[in-house]
Amino acid sequence: MQASKRPRDESFPVASLVLSRAHRDAVLAFYRFARMADDIADAPDLKADEKLARLDSLEQALVEGDPKIPQAAQLHAVDRRYGAGLVEARDLVRAFRRDAVKTRYADWAELTDYCAVSANPVGRFLLRLHGESETAHGPADALCTALQILNHVQDCQPDQKRLDRIYLPVSWLQVAGGETAFFEPSNASLRRAVLNGVLDRVDGLIDRARVLPERLQDRRLRAQSIATLALAQRLSRRLRSCDPALTRVRISRADAAMAFLRGLAGAARPASSRDTDITAAAVRRSGSSFRLGMKSLSADRRRAIHAVYAFCREVDDIADGALPSWEKRRFLNEWRREIDRLHRAPETPIGRELARASSLFRLPLGECHALLDGMETDCQERVRLADDHALNTYGRRVAGSVGVLSIHVFGAPTAQSFAQELGHTLQLVNILRDIDEDAALERVYIPLSRLARHGLHDAPASVLASDPRFARVCENLADEARAGFAAADEALRRLDRSSLKPAVLMMESYRRILDRLVARGWGTRSGKLQLTAVDRLQLIGLAVRAA
């Protein structure tokens, strides 16, 4: 059977020149065997039973080192020399057996379970081949799973057309209207939302893998891992900006060359963690008022608040993502488990940074769980709050929790009441600012009891938000937010204002947003309101004085 691909045709490096010659030859033997098995599983002219029979024969030839099948005999010899190849290749054959009979994956767990045998064995083989320790297994698995899913996204159109296989979770495609609707060229916006949800999960895997180079002893393998990470990040970014359902998205030769040079340069330097890069990147995507507030903090406190913000951003993105609500809750539960193991062995970059912040500033980690409770409310396919008690509970969870975590980082843990009340006020402003954006997600955070007092009853969110009576409810909520800011001003008279500089800057930013909302009015909303250039200059002035 003619091989369909050669090493140079793959999206990611195979037997790179970075590796030693002996290791390269072993990797090529592994690749040739895997390619032969893959071609059997993908053969369009073979029925499932014939594919399974051929895969069985190929596996048996590998175990025996049958010289009649050179690919099997060569890999058998590699295993005898290095003690690596046989176990991992047999795992791959298990994956190819699935490919012969299975064409759909129900959810994310089922997809990643497939990747555990279709991709992770490749990384395990490289680690065993180079004599690396088991501490590298976790990040290597994360990288291999990320690479596999990136290939699935990259090949989603040819896989569906040529093989009738769809590796993206079927339940996620339902968010875009189902399989047919997902691949419909005109359905670009819904397809984009689903693809971005997949890529969010992939980027999380890449982040987990970024500690891999520092856990590798072999400098050549470290160089290849750095280059592969760089290519994975580049492909993820390209898949966000291009539509793989319409055109093949590829890594360019320039990308490959840059990644190769980055790998060589990185391997020559002492290994170092990139966890702080990840949390700082989350902050760079935040609003300018947040970044301004952080500038007045010392380096350790700034690093800690970056970790808090990155955690908040991560779970908020899960709740807002275009994926089934039960999948969102599963991902939030993964974060619950991560919070619970912070002081033992956190597995994520954000978790490691949160653990550091908690040890330095005694963070009340129960507040992280409170935030996750609030995010679970947002995970519902249809959000309604019954009354003021429900609104207060929701605000305490999604905003008060962040405030309490923040004041511990700022060095003002006794200001807990201030943090909770200010958090509630800022959340009211968020609700007023995001009415239409929330309505598009079928979310209404103004309590039904308040709407009922104005003769409004539950209806589709867009209908409620466009009713003239809804504007009067917004006016009342705005009055409460103004009163909240006044109460915060009064509370600050009794508190150490210098340690609360970031909170003050955030408060002033939101006060200006509320002023703009009130000036615009509630019946003529158009797009999400942003601070003006004058507002930003005033905030910069406040930040300079605070610093």
mmCIF file of N, CA, C and O in Angstrom, residues 457-492:
data_model
loop_
_atom_site.group_PDB
_atom_site.id
_atom_site.type_symbol
_atom_site.label_atom_id
_atom_site.label_comp_id
_atom_site.label_asym_id
_atom_site.label_seq_id
_atom_site.Cartn_x
_atom_site.Cartn_y
_atom_site.Cartn_z
ATOM 1 N N HIS A 457 -43.585 40.609 32.073
ATOM 2 C CA HIS A 457 -43.495 39.209 32.494
ATOM 3 C C HIS A 457 -42.495 38.485 31.601
ATOM 4 O O HIS A 457 -42.159 38.955 30.517
ATOM 5 N N ASP A 458 -42.035 37.345 32.075
ATOM 6 C CA ASP A 458 -40.970 36.631 31.386
ATOM 7 C C ASP A 458 -41.316 36.397 29.916
ATOM 8 O O ASP A 458 -42.444 36.036 29.564
ATOM 9 N N ALA A 459 -40.323 36.624 29.073
ATOM 10 C CA ALA A 459 -40.467 36.495 27.617
ATOM 11 C C ALA A 459 -39.063 36.320 27.061
ATOM 12 O O ALA A 459 -38.076 36.373 27.811
ATOM 13 N N PRO A 460 -38.914 36.077 25.749
ATOM 14 C CA PRO A 460 -37.562 36.057 25.185
ATOM 15 C C PRO A 460 -36.779 37.306 25.567
ATOM 16 O O PRO A 460 -37.332 38.410 25.626
ATOM 17 N N ALA A 461 -35.495 37.133 25.830
ATOM 18 C CA ALA A 461 -34.689 38.239 26.350
ATOM 19 C C ALA A 461 -34.717 39.453 25.438
ATOM 20 O O ALA A 461 -34.787 40.596 25.908
ATOM 21 N N SER A 462 -34.668 39.247 24.125
ATOM 22 C CA SER A 462 -34.677 40.388 23.198
ATOM 23 C C SER A 462 -35.990 41.154 23.265
ATOM 24 O O SER A 462 -36.010 42.384 23.104
ATOM 25 N N VAL A 463 -37.092 40.444 23.514
ATOM 26 C CA VAL A 463 -38.397 41.101 23.643
ATOM 27 C C VAL A 463 -38.431 41.951 24.900
ATOM 28 O O VAL A 463 -38.877 43.112 24.879
ATOM 29 N N LEU A 464 -37.946 41.404 26.011
ATOM 30 C CA LEU A 464 -37.923 42.171 27.258
ATOM 31 C C LEU A 464 -37.050 43.414 27.127
ATOM 32 O O LEU A 464 -37.438 44.517 27.517
ATOM 33 N N ALA A 465 -35.841 43.240 26.564
ATOM 34 C CA ALA A 465 -34.892 44.349 26.494
ATOM 35 C C ALA A 465 -35.372 45.469 25.587
ATOM 36 O O ALA A 465 -34.961 46.628 25.752
ATOM 37 N N SER A 466 -36.241 45.157 24.621
ATOM 38 C CA SER A 466 -36.717 46.186 23.688
ATOM 39 C C SER A 466 -38.016 46.847 24.142
ATOM 40 O O SER A 466 -38.468 47.815 23.513
ATOM 41 N N ASP A 467 -38.606 46.377 25.221
ATOM 42 C CA ASP A 467 -39.855 46.958 25.719
ATOM 43 C C ASP A 467 -39.564 48.303 26.392
ATOM 44 O O ASP A 467 -38.637 48.405 27.201
ATOM 45 N N PRO A 468 -40.330 49.359 26.101
ATOM 46 C CA PRO A 468 -40.083 50.677 26.726
ATOM 47 C C PRO A 468 -40.109 50.630 28.249
ATOM 48 O O PRO A 468 -39.424 51.422 28.911
ATOM 49 N N ARG A 469 -40.920 49.735 28.822
ATOM 50 C CA ARG A 469 -40.995 49.640 30.281
ATOM 51 C C ARG A 469 -39.691 49.124 30.879
ATOM 52 O O ARG A 469 -39.391 49.389 32.052
ATOM 53 N N PHE A 470 -38.900 48.398 30.088
ATOM 54 C CA PHE A 470 -37.614 47.881 30.556
ATOM 55 C C PHE A 470 -36.673 49.036 30.901
ATOM 56 O O PHE A 470 -35.877 48.943 31.836
ATOM 57 N N ALA A 471 -36.776 50.123 30.158
ATOM 58 C CA ALA A 471 -35.914 51.285 30.401
ATOM 59 C C ALA A 471 -36.144 51.868 31.784
ATOM 60 O O ALA A 471 -35.205 52.321 32.439
ATOM 61 N N ARG A 472 -37.410 51.866 32.248
ATOM 62 C CA ARG A 472 -37.689 52.416 33.572
ATOM 63 C C ARG A 472 -37.068 51.561 34.670
ATOM 64 O O ARG A 472 -36.612 52.081 35.687
ATOM 65 N N VAL A 473 -37.029 50.255 34.456
ATOM 66 C CA VAL A 473 -36.368 49.375 35.427
ATOM 67 C C VAL A 473 -34.872 49.674 35.448
ATOM 68 O O VAL A 473 -34.247 49.677 36.507
ATOM 69 N N CYS A 474 -34.291 49.937 34.285
ATOM 70 C CA CYS A 474 -32.867 50.272 34.205
ATOM 71 C C CYS A 474 -32.572 51.559 34.970
ATOM 72 O O CYS A 474 -31.526 51.670 35.641
ATOM 73 N N GLU A 475 -33.466 52.534 34.882
ATOM 74 C CA GLU A 475 -33.267 53.791 35.606
ATOM 75 C C GLU A 475 -33.185 53.546 37.110
ATOM 76 O O GLU A 475 -32.331 54.115 37.804
ATOM 77 N N ASN A 476 -34.049 52.668 37.606
ATOM 78 C CA ASN A 476 -34.029 52.364 39.041
ATOM 79 C C ASN A 476 -32.728 51.671 39.438
ATOM 80 O O ASN A 476 -32.146 51.951 40.487
ATOM 81 N N LEU A 477 -32.264 50.757 38.579
ATOM 82 C CA LEU A 477 -31.018 50.047 38.873
ATOM 83 C C LEU A 477 -29.834 51.021 38.844
ATOM 84 O O LEU A 477 -28.899 50.899 39.642
ATOM 85 N N ALA A 478 -29.878 51.969 37.927
ATOM 86 C CA ALA A 478 -28.811 52.972 37.855
ATOM 87 C C ALA A 478 -28.782 53.824 39.125
ATOM 88 O O ALA A 478 -27.699 54.172 39.624
ATOM 89 N N ASP A 479 -29.953 54.159 39.653
ATOM 90 C CA ASP A 479 -30.005 54.913 40.915
ATOM 91 C C ASP A 479 -29.349 54.117 42.042
ATOM 92 O O ASP A 479 -28.620 54.678 42.872
ATOM 93 N N GLU A 480 -29.582 52.813 42.061
ATOM 94 C CA GLU A 480 -28.968 51.973 43.097
ATOM 95 C C GLU A 480 -27.455 51.941 42.927
ATOM 96 O O GLU A 480 -26.710 51.930 43.918
ATOM 97 N N ALA A 481 -26.985 51.890 41.679
ATOM 98 C CA ALA A 481 -25.539 51.876 41.444
ATOM 99 C C ALA A 481 -24.919 53.187 41.902
ATOM 100 O O ALA A 481 -23.838 53.192 42.519
ATOM 101 N N ARG A 482 -25.582 54.314 41.626
ATOM 102 C CA ARG A 482 -25.050 55.608 42.087
ATOM 103 C C ARG A 482 -24.972 55.655 43.608
ATOM 104 O O ARG A 482 -23.995 56.146 44.182
ATOM 105 N N ALA A 483 -26.016 55.120 44.250
ATOM 106 C CA ALA A 483 -25.999 55.077 45.713
ATOM 107 C C ALA A 483 -24.861 54.173 46.205
ATOM 108 O O ALA A 483 -24.233 54.456 47.234
ATOM 109 N N GLY A 484 -24.599 53.104 45.471
ATOM 110 C CA GLY A 484 -23.497 52.212 45.841
ATOM 111 C C GLY A 484 -22.154 52.905 45.764
ATOM 112 O O GLY A 484 -21.287 52.711 46.637
ATOM 113 N N PHE A 485 -21.950 53.725 44.734
ATOM 114 C CA PHE A 485 -20.694 54.475 44.631
ATOM 115 C C PHE A 485 -20.572 55.482 45.779
ATOM 116 O O PHE A 485 -19.488 55.670 46.335
ATOM 117 N N ALA A 486 -21.679 56.118 46.131
ATOM 118 C CA ALA A 486 -21.645 57.074 47.242
ATOM 119 C C ALA A 486 -21.293 56.367 48.549
ATOM 120 O O ALA A 486 -20.507 56.888 49.363
ATOM 121 N N ALA A 487 -21.854 55.180 48.745
ATOM 122 C CA ALA A 487 -21.539 54.421 49.960
ATOM 123 C C ALA A 487 -20.064 54.008 49.969
ATOM 124 O O ALA A 487 -19.419 54.003 51.024
ATOM 125 N N ALA A 488 -19.521 53.669 48.805
ATOM 126 C CA ALA A 488 -18.107 53.300 48.723
ATOM 127 C C ALA A 488 -17.224 54.501 49.055
ATOM 128 O O ALA A 488 -16.198 54.364 49.742
ATOM 129 N N ASP A 489 -17.609 55.691 48.561
ATOM 130 C CA ASP A 489 -16.851 56.899 48.889
ATOM 131 C C ASP A 489 -16.810 57.112 50.395
ATOM 132 O O ASP A 489 -15.763 57.448 50.974
ATOM 133 N N GLU A 490 -17.963 56.895 51.041
ATOM 134 C CA GLU A 490 -18.045 57.085 52.485
ATOM 135 C C GLU A 490 -17.193 56.051 53.213
ATOM 136 O O GLU A 490 -16.486 56.374 54.174
ATOM 137 N N ALA A 491 -17.240 54.803 52.752
ATOM 138 C CA ALA A 491 -16.461 53.747 53.404
ATOM 139 C C ALA A 491 -14.966 54.006 53.289
ATOM 140 O O ALA A 491 -14.191 53.696 54.211
ATOM 141 N N LEU A 492 -14.535 54.577 52.176
ATOM 142 C CA LEU A 492 -13.111 54.841 51.974
ATOM 143 C C LEU A 492 -12.559 55.847 52.979
ATOM 144 O O LEU A 492 -11.347 55.882 53.231
#
